[in-house]
PDB file of C-alpha atoms in Angstrom:
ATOM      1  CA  UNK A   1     109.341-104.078  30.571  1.00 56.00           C
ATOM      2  CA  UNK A   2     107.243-103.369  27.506  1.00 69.00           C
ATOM      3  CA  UNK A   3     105.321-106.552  27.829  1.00 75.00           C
ATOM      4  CA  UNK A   4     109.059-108.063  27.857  1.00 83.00           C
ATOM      5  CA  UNK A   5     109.925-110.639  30.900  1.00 85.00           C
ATOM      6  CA  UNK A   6     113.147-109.767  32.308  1.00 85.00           C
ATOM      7  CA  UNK A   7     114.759-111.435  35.246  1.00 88.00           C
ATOM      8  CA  UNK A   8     117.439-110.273  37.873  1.00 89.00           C
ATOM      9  CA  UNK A   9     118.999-111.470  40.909  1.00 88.00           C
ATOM     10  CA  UNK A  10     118.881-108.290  42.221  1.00 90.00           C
ATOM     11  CA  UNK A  11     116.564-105.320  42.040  1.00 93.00           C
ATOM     12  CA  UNK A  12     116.266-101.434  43.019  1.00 95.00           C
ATOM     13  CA  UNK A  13     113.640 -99.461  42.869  1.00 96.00           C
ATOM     14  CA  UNK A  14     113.105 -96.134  42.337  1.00 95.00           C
ATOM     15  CA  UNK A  15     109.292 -95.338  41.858  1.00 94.00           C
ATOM     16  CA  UNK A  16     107.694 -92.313  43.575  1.00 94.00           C
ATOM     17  CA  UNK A  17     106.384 -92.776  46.536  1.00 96.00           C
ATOM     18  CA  UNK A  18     103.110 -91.880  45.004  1.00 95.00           C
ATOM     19  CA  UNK A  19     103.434 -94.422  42.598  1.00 96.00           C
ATOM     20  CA  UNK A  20     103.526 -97.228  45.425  1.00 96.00           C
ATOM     21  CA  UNK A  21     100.640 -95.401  47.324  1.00 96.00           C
ATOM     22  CA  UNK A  22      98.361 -96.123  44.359  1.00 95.00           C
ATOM     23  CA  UNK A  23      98.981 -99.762  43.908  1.00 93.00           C
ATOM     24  CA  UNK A  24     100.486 -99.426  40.593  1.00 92.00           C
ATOM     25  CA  UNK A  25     102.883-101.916  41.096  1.00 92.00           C
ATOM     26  CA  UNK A  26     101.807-105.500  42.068  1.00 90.00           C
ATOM     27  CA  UNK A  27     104.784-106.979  44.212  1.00 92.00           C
ATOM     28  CA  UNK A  28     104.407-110.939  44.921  1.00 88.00           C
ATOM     29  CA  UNK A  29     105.141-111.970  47.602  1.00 90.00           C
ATOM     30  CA  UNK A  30     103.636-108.752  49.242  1.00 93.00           C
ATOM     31  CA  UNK A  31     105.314-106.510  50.911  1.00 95.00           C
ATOM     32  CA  UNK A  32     105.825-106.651  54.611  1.00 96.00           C
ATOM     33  CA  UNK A  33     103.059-105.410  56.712  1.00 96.00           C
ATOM     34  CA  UNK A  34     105.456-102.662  58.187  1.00 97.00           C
ATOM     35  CA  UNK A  35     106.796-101.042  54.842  1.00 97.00           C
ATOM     36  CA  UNK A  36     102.811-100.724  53.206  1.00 97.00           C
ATOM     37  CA  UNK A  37     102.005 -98.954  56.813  1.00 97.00           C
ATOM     38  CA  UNK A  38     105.330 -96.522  56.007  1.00 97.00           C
ATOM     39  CA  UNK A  39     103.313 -95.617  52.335  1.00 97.00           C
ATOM     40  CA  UNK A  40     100.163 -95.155  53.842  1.00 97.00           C
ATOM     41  CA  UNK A  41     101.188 -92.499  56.754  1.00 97.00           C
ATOM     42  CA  UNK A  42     103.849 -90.635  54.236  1.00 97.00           C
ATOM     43  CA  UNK A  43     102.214 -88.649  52.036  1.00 95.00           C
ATOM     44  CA  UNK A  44     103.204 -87.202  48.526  1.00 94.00           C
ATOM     45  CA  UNK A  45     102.924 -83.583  47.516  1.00 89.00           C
ATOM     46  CA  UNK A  46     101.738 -81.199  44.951  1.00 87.00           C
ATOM     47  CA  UNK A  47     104.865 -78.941  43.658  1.00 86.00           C
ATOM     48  CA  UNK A  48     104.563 -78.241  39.581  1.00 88.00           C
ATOM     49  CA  UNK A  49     106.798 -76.662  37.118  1.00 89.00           C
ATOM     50  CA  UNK A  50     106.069 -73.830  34.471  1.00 91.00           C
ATOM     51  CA  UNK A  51     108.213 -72.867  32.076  1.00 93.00           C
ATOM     52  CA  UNK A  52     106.938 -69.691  29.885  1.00 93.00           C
ATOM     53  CA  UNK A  53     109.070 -68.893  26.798  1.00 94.00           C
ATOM     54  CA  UNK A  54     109.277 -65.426  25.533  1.00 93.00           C
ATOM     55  CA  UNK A  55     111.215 -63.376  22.575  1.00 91.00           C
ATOM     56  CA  UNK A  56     114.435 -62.751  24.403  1.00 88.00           C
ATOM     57  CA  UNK A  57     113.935 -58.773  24.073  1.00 88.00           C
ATOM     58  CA  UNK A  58     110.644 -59.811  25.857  1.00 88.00           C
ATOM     59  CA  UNK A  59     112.588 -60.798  28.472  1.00 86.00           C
ATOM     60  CA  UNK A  60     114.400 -58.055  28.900  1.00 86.00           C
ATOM     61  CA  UNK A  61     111.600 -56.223  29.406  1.00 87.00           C
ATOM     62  CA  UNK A  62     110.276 -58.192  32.121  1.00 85.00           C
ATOM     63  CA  UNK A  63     114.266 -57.523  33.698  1.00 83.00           C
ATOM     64  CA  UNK A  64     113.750 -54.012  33.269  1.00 84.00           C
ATOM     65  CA  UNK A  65     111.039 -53.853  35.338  1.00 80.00           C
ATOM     66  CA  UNK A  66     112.195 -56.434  38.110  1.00 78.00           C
ATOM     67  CA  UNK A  67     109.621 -59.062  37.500  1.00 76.00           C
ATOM     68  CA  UNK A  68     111.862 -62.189  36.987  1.00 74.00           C
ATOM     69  CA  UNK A  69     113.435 -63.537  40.532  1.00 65.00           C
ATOM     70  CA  UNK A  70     110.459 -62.505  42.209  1.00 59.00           C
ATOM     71  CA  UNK A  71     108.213 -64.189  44.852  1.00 60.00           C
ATOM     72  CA  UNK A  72     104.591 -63.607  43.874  1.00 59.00           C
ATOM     73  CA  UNK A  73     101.497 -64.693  45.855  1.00 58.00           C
ATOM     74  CA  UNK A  74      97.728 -64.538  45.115  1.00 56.00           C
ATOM     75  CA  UNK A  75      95.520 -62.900  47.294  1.00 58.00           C
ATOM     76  CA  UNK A  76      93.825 -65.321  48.978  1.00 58.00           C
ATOM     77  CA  UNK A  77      90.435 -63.607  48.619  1.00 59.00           C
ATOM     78  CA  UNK A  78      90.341 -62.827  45.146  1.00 58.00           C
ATOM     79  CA  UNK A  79      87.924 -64.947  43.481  1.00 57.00           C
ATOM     80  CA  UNK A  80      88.172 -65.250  39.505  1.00 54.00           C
ATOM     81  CA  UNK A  81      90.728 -62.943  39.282  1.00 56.00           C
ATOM     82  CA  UNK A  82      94.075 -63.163  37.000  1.00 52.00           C
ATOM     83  CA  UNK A  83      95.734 -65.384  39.374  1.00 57.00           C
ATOM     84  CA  UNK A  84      93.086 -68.145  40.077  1.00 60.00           C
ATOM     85  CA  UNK A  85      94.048 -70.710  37.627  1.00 62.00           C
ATOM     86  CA  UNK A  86      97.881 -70.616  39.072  1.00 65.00           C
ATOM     87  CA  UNK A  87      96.257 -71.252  43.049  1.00 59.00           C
ATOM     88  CA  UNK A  88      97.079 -69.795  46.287  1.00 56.00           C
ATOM     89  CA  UNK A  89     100.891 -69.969  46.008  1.00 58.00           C
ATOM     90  CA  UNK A  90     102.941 -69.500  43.095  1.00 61.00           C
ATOM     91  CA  UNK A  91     106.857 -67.982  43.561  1.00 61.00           C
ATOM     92  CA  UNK A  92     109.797 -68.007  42.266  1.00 64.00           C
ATOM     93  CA  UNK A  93     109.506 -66.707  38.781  1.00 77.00           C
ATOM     94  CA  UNK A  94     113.261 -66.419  37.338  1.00 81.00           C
ATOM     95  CA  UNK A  95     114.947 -66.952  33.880  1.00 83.00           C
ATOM     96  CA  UNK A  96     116.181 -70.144  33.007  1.00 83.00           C
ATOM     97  CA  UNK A  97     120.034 -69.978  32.329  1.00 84.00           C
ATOM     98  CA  UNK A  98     121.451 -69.774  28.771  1.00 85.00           C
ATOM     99  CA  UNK A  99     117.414 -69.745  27.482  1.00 86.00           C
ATOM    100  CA  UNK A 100     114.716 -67.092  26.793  1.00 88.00           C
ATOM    101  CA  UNK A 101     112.386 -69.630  29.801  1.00 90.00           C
ATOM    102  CA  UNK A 102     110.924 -68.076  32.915  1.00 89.00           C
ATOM    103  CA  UNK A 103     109.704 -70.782  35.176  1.00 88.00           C
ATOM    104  CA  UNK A 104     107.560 -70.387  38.036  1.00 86.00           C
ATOM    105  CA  UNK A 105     106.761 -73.208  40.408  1.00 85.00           C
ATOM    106  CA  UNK A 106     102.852 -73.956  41.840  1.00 84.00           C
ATOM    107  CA  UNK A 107     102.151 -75.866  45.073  1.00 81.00           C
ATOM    108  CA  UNK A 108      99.252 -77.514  46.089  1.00 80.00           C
ATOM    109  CA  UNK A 109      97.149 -80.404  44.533  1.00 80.00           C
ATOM    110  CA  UNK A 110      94.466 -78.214  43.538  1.00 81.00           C
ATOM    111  CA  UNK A 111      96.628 -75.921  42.432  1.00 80.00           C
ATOM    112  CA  UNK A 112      98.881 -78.055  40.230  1.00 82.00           C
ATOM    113  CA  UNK A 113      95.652 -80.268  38.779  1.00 84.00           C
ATOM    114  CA  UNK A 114      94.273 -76.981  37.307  1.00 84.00           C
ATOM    115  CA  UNK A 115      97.769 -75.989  35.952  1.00 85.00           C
ATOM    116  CA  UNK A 116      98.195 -79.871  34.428  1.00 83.00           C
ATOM    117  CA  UNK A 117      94.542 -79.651  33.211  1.00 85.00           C
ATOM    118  CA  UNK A 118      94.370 -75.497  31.570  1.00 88.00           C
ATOM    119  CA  UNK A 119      95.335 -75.174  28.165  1.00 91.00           C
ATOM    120  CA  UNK A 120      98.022 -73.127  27.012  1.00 93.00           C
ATOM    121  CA  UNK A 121      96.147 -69.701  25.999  1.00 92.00           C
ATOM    122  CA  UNK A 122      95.198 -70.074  29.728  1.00 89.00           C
ATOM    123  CA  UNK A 123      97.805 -70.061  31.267  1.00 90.00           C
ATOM    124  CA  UNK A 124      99.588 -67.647  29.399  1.00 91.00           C
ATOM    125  CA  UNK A 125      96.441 -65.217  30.293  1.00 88.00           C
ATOM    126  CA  UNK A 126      97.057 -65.554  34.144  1.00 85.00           C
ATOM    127  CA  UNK A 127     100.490 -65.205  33.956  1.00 85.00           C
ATOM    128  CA  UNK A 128      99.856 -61.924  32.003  1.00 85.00           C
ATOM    129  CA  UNK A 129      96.845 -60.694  34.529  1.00 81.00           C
ATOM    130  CA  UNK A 130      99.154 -61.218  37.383  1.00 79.00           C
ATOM    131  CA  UNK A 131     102.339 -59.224  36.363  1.00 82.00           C
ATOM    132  CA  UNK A 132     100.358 -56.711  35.077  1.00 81.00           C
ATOM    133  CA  UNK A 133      99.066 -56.130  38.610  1.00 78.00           C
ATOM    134  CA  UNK A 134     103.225 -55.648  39.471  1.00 77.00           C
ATOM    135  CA  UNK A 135     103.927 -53.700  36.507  1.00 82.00           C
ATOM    136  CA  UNK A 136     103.760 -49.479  36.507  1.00 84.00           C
ATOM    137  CA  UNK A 137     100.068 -48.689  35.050  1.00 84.00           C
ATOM    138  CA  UNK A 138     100.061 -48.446  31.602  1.00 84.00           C
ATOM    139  CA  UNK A 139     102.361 -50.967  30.823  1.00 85.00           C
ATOM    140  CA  UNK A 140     102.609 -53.091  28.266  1.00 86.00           C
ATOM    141  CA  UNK A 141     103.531 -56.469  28.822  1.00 87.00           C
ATOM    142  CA  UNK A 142     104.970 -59.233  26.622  1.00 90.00           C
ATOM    143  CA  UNK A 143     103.025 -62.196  26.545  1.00 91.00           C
ATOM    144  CA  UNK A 144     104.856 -66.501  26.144  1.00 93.00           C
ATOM    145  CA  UNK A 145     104.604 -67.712  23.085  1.00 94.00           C
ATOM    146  CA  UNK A 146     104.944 -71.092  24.644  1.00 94.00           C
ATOM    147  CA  UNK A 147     104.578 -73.008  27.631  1.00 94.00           C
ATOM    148  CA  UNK A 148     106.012 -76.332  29.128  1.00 93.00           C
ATOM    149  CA  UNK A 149     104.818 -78.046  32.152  1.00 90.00           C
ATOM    150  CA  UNK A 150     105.845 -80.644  34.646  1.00 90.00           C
ATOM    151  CA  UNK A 151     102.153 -82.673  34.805  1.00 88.00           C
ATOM    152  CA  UNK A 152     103.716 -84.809  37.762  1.00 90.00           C
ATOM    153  CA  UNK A 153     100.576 -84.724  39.623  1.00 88.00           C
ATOM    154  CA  UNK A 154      99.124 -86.349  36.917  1.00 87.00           C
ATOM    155  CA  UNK A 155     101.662 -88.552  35.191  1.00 91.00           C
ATOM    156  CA  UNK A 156     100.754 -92.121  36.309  1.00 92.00           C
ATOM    157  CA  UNK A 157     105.138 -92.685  36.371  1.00 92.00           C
ATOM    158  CA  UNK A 158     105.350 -90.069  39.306  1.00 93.00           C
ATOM    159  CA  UNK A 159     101.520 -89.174  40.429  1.00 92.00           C
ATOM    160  CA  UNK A 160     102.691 -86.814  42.816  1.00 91.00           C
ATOM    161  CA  UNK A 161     106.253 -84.497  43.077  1.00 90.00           C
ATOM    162  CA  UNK A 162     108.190 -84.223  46.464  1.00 90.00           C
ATOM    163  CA  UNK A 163     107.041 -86.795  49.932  1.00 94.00           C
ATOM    164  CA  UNK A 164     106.476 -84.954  53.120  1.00 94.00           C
ATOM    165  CA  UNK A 165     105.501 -86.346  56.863  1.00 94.00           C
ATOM    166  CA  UNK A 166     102.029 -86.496  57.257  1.00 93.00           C
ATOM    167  CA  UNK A 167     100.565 -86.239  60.723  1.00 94.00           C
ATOM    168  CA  UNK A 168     100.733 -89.300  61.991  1.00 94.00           C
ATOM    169  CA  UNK A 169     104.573 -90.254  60.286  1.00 95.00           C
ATOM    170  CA  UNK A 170     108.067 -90.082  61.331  1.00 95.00           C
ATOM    171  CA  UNK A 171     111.087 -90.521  60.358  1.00 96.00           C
ATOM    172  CA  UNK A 172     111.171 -94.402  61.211  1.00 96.00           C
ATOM    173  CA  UNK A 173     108.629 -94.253  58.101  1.00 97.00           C
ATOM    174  CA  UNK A 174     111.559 -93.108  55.989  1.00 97.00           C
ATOM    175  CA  UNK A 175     113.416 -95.506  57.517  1.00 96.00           C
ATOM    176  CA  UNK A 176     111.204 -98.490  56.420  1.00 97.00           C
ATOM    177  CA  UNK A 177     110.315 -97.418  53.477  1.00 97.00           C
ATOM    178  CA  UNK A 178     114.323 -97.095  52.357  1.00 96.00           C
ATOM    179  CA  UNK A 179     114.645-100.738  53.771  1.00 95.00           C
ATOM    180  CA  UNK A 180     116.143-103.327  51.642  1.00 95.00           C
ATOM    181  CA  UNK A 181     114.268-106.558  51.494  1.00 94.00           C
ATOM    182  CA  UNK A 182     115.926-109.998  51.599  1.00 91.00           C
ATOM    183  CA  UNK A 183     115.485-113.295  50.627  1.00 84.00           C
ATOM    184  CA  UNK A 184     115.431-115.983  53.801  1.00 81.00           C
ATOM    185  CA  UNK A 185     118.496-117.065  54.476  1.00 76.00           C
ATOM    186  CA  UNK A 186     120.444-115.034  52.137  1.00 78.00           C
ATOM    187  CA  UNK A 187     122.019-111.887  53.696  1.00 79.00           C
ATOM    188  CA  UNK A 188     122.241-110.186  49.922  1.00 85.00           C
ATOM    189  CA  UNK A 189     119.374-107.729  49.721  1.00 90.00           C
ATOM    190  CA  UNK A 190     117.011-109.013  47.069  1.00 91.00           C
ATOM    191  CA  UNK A 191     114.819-105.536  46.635  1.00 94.00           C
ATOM    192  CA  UNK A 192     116.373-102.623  47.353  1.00 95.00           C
ATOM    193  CA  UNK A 193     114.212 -99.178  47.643  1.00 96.00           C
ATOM    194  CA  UNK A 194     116.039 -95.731  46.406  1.00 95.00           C
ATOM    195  CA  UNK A 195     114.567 -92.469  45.806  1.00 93.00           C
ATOM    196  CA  UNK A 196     114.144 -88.570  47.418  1.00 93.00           C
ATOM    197  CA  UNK A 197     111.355 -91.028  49.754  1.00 95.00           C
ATOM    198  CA  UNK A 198     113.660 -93.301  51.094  1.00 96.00           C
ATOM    199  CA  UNK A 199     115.931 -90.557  52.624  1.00 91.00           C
ATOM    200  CA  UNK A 200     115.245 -88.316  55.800  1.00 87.00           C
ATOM    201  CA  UNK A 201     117.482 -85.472  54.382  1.00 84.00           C
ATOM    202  CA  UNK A 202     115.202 -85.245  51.160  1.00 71.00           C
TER     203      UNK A 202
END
């Protein structure tokens, strides 16, 4: 840890699941044959965060005119429109309790490595362009004055957000992957494996 040797009898780990489908950790002795063929056929997902702060009479604007708690989807045919930066998909735009924050979640890789990559004045522009489009003409809208972003796609601590089953995995992946490891002929688990991966109902 930091360059700093520290040694347990017991360990439990709670990296993403994309974090072990990269090879980021080097585990010696490897790991069983069955557990690295449970990473390979689950895969990890693209779901990011973004949190837009506005002046909080800004905000009641956007209240007033029902944009907040809203589902909102790009059509899929525009091409270099208001919504392309944010991607196919983007929903769920609602005020953050006890804060002046609207955050709207993104899905899909492409999606979410354009929203990690834009810059701020970017962002803030395609949120603008696309509630304008829900707004009554002639409206003017409040723009953030500041956004905040997830980046889990590419953080190298996560490199992904939520796992899914691929075609290919089951459950039994799950299973495996949320399999403690012990040490021959000691019933103790030596490596234990915890996480929203590890679990079938998450």
């Amino acid at each position: 840890v930091g360059g700093e040797e520290v040694q347990a009898k017991h360990v439990i780990l709670t990296t993403s699941l994309g974090v072990l489908k990269a090879g980021a950790i080097a585990f010696d002795p490897p790991l069983p044959g069955a557990k690295l063929d449970a990473i390979r056929r689950l895969g990890i997902g693209c779901v990011e965060k973004v949190f837009f702060d506005f002046e909080p009479a800004d905000l009641a604007t956007l209240e007033s005119l029902n944009l907040l708690s809203t589902f909102l989807m790009r059509d899929p045919g525009e091409k270099d429109g208001p919504g392309e930066l944010l991607g196919d998909t983007f929903f769920s735009l609602s005020k953050q309790p006890g804060s002046s924050m609207v955050s709207m979640w993104v899905v899909g890789k492409e999606s979410g490595e354009r929203v990690a990559a834009a810059d701020d004045a970017s962002l803030v522009d395609a949120l603008a362009g696309v509630l304008k489009r829900f707004a009554p003409e002639g409206t003017v809208l409040p723009r953030a004055t500041r956004v905040v972003r997830s980046n889990w796609i590419l953080n190298p601590l996560t490199r992904g957000s939520y796992s899914y089953l691929r075609a290919g995995a089951t459950e039994e992946d799950i299973t495996t992957l949320g399999a403690p490891l012990c040490k021959e002929g000691h019933a103790a688990p030596l490596l234990l494996f915890a996480g929203e991966a590890t679990h079938p109902n998450y």
